[in-house]
Each structure stands twice: as C-alpha cells, then as structure tokens.
PDB file of C-alpha atoms in Angstrom:
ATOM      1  CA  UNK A   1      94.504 107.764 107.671  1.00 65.00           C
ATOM      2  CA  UNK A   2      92.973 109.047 104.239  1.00 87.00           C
ATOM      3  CA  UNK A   3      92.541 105.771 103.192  1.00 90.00           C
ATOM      4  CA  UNK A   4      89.300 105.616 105.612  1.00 89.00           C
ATOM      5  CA  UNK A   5      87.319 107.862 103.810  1.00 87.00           C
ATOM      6  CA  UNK A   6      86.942 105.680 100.387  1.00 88.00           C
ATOM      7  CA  UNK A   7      83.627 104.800  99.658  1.00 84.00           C
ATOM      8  CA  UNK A   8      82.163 106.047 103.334  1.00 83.00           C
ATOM      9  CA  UNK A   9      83.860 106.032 106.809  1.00 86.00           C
ATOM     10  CA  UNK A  10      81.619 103.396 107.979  1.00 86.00           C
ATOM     11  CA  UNK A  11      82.116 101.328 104.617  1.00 86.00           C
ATOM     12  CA  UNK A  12      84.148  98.410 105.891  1.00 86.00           C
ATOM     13  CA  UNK A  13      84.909  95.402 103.941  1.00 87.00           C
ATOM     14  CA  UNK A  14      85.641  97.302 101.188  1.00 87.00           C
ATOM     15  CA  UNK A  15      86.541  96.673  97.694  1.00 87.00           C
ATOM     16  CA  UNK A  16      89.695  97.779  95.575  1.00 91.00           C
ATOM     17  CA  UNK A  17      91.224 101.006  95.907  1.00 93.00           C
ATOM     18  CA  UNK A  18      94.555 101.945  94.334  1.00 94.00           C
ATOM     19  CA  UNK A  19      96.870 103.213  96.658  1.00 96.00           C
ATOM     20  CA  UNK A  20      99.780 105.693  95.360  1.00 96.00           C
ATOM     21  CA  UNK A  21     102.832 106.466  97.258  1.00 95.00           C
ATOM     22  CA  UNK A  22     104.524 109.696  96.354  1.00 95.00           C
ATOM     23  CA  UNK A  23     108.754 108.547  96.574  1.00 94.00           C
ATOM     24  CA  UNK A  24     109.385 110.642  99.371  1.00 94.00           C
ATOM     25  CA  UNK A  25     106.108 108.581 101.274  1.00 92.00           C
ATOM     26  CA  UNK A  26     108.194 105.813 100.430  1.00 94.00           C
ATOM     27  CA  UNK A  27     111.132 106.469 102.045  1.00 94.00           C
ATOM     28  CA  UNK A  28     109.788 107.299 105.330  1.00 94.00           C
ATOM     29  CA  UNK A  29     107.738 104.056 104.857  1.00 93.00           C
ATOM     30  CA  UNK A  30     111.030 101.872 104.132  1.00 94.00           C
ATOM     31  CA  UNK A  31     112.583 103.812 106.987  1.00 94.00           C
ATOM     32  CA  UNK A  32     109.722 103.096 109.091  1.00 93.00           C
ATOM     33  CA  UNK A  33     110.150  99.205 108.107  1.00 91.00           C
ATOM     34  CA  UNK A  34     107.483  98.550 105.776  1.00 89.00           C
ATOM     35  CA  UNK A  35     109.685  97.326 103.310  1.00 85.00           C
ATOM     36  CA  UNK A  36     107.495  95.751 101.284  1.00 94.00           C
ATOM     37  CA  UNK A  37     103.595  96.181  99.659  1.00 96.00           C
ATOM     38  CA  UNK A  38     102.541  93.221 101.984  1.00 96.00           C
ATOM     39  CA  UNK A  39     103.967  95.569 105.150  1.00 95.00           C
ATOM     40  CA  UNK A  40     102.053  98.387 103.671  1.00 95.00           C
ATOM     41  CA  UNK A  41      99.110  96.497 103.147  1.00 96.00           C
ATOM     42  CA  UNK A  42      98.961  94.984 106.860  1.00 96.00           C
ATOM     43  CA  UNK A  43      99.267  97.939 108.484  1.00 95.00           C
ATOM     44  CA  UNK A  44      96.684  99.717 106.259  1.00 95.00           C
ATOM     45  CA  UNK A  45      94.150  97.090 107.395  1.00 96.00           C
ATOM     46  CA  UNK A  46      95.277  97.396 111.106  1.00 96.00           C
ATOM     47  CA  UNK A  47      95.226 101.154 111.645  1.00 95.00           C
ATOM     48  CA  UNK A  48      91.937 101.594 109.501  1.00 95.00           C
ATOM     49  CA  UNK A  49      90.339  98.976 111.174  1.00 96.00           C
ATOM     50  CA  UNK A  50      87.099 100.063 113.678  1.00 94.00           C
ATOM     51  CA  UNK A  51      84.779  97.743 116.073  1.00 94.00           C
ATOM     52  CA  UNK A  52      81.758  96.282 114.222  1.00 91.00           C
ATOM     53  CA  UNK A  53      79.819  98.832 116.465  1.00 90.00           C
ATOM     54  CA  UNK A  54      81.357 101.643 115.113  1.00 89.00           C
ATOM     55  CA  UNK A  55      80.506 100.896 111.503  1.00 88.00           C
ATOM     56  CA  UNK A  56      76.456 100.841 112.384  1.00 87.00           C
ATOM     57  CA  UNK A  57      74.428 103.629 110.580  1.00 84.00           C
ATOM     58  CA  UNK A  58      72.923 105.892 113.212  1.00 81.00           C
ATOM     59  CA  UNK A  59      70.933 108.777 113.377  1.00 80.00           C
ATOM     60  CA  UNK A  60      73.453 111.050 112.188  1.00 79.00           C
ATOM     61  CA  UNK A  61      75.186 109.245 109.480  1.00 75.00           C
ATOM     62  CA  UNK A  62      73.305 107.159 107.105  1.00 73.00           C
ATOM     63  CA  UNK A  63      76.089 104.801 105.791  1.00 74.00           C
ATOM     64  CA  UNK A  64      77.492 101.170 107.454  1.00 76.00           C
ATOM     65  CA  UNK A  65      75.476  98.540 108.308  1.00 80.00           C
ATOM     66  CA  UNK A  66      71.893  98.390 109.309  1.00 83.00           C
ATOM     67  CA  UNK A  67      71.771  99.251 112.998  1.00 81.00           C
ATOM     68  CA  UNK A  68      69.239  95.593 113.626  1.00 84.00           C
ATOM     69  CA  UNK A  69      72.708  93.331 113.048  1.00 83.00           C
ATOM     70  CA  UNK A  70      73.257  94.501 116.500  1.00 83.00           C
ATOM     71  CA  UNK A  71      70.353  93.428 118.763  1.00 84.00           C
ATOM     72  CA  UNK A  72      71.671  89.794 117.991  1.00 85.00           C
ATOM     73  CA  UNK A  73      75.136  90.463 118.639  1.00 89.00           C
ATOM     74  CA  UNK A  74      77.325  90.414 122.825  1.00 90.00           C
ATOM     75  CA  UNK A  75      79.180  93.004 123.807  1.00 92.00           C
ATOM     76  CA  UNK A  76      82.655  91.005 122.227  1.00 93.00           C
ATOM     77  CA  UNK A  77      80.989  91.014 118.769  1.00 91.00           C
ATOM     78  CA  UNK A  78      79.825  94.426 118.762  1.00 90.00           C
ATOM     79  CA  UNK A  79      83.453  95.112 119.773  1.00 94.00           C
ATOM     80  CA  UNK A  80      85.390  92.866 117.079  1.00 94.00           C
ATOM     81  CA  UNK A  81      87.431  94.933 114.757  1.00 95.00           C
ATOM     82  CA  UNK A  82      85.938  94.918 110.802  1.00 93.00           C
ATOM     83  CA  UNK A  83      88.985  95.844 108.420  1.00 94.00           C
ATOM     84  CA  UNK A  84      88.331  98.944 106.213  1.00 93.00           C
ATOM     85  CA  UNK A  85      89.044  96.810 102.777  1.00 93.00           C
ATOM     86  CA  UNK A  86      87.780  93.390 102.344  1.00 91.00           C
ATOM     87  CA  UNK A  87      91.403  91.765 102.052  1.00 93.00           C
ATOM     88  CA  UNK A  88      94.945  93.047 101.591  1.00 96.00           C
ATOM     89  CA  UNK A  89      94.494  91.862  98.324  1.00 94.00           C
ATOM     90  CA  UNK A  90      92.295  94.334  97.812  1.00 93.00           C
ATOM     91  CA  UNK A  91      94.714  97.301  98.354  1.00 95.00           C
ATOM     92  CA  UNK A  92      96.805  97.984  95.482  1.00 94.00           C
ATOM     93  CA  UNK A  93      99.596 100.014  95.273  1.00 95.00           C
ATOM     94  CA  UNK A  94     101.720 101.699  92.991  1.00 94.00           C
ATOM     95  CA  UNK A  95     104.729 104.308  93.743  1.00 93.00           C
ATOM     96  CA  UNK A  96     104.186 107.271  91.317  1.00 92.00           C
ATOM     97  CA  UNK A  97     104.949 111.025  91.372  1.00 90.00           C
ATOM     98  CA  UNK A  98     108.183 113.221  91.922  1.00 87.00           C
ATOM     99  CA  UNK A  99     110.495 114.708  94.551  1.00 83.00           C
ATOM    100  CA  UNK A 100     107.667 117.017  95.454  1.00 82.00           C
ATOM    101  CA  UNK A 101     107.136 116.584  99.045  1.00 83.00           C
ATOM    102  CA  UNK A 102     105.448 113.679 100.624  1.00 88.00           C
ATOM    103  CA  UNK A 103     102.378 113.648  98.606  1.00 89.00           C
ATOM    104  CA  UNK A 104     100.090 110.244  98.152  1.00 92.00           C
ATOM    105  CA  UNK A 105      96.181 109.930  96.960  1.00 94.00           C
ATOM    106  CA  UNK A 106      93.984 107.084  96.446  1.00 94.00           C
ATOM    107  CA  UNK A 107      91.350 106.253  94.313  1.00 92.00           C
ATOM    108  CA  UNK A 108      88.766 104.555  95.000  1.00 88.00           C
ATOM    109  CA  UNK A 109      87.324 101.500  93.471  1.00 82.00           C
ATOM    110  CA  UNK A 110      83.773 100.652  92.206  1.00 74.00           C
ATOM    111  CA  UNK A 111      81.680  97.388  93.290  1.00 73.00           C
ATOM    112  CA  UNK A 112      84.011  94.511  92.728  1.00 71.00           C
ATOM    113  CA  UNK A 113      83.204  90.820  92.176  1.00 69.00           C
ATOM    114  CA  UNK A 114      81.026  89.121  89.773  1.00 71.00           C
ATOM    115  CA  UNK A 115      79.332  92.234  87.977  1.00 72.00           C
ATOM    116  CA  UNK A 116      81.941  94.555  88.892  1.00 76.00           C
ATOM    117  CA  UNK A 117      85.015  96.098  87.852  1.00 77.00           C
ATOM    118  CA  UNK A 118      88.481  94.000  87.499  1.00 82.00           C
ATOM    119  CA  UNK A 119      91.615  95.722  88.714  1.00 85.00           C
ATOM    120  CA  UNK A 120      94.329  95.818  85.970  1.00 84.00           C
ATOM    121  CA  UNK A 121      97.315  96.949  85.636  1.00 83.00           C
ATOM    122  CA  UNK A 122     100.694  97.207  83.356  1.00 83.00           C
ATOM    123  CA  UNK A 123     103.794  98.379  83.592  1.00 82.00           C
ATOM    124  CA  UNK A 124     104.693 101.463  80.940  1.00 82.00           C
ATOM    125  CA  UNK A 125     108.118 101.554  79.890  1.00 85.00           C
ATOM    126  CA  UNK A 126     109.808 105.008  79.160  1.00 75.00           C
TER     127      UNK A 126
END
C-alpha cells in the first residue's frame, strides 16, 4: 500500500493525509465491498498496520521510534500492531479524477493538533 510511505515507513500514528480515489479505484473498491469511507478507512488502518518492533529506528533507517522503548517492552508488546495513521479519522478521502485508468495519490499532511494544521474541506459546485 502507497499509503505507507507518508511521512516515513516507520512513521506510525500518523496524522492527516488526504486520500484520493480515482472513479475507476472506486469501483473495484465498491465491488470489493468497501462501500463506504468508514470500510475504506478500516481496512487502510489494518493492512498498513506493522508490530511496534518493526517501527524502531535501527541502524539502517533513522526514522520510528527510539530503539530504548524496547528494552522495557515482552515479546507480545514488541509484537502489538501500531496503525500507520493515528485514527480513521485521520484519513480523509475524497473521489476525484476521470475515466483514466485506476489512478489514486495521497497527500500527505503536516503536524496536526494544537499548533498544527486543520483539515478543511468544501464541496465546489460546477
């Protein structure tokens, strides 16, 4: 899933990104049964979702969590799953594009919460 790449692969408990499904996405998504945003959502958060291990810095990649959270930690901790976004809530998602071929993108948010940005949005008439 592209969606695990925003911010960093080991950034879980992530902010906002904005999610945009191409219509042809969508239709293999309804036909696949996620019917609605909440569907999407879920399944976004289950698929991108790694062990709290996983998501430790190391010596080859820099980004997650400091590798000391672990010496505390059993092997059932270090083996919980950490969600790539910090809530479904967090995932946004918007059906945009045309009959192109099954083409969808994200964009990534910035920090979110008290001294961060606010995700807005508004429907544009034509």
């Amino acid at each position: 899933v592209g969606l695990e790449s925003a911010a960093h692969p080991k950034a879980h408990r992530y902010g906002d990104v904005l999610l945009v499904v191409g219509p042809e996405h969508l239709d293999t998504l309804t036909h696949d049964g996620y019917a609605t945003k909440e569907h999407l959502r879920a399944r976004v958060q289950e698929v991108t979702a790694k062990p709290f291990a996983d998501v430790v810095s190391d010596d080859e990649v820099g980004g997650g969590a400091s590798p000391s959270v672990l010496s505390g930690l059993d092997e059932g901790q270090r083996r919980r799953p950490v969600p790539k976004f910090a809530g479904p809530e967090n995932i946004h998602i918007v059906v945009a594009g045309a009959e192109a071929g099954k083409w969808s993108a994200f964009f990534a948010g910035w920090t979110t919460g008290p001294g961060g940005t606010i995700p807005t949005s508004r429907v544009i008439d034509e």
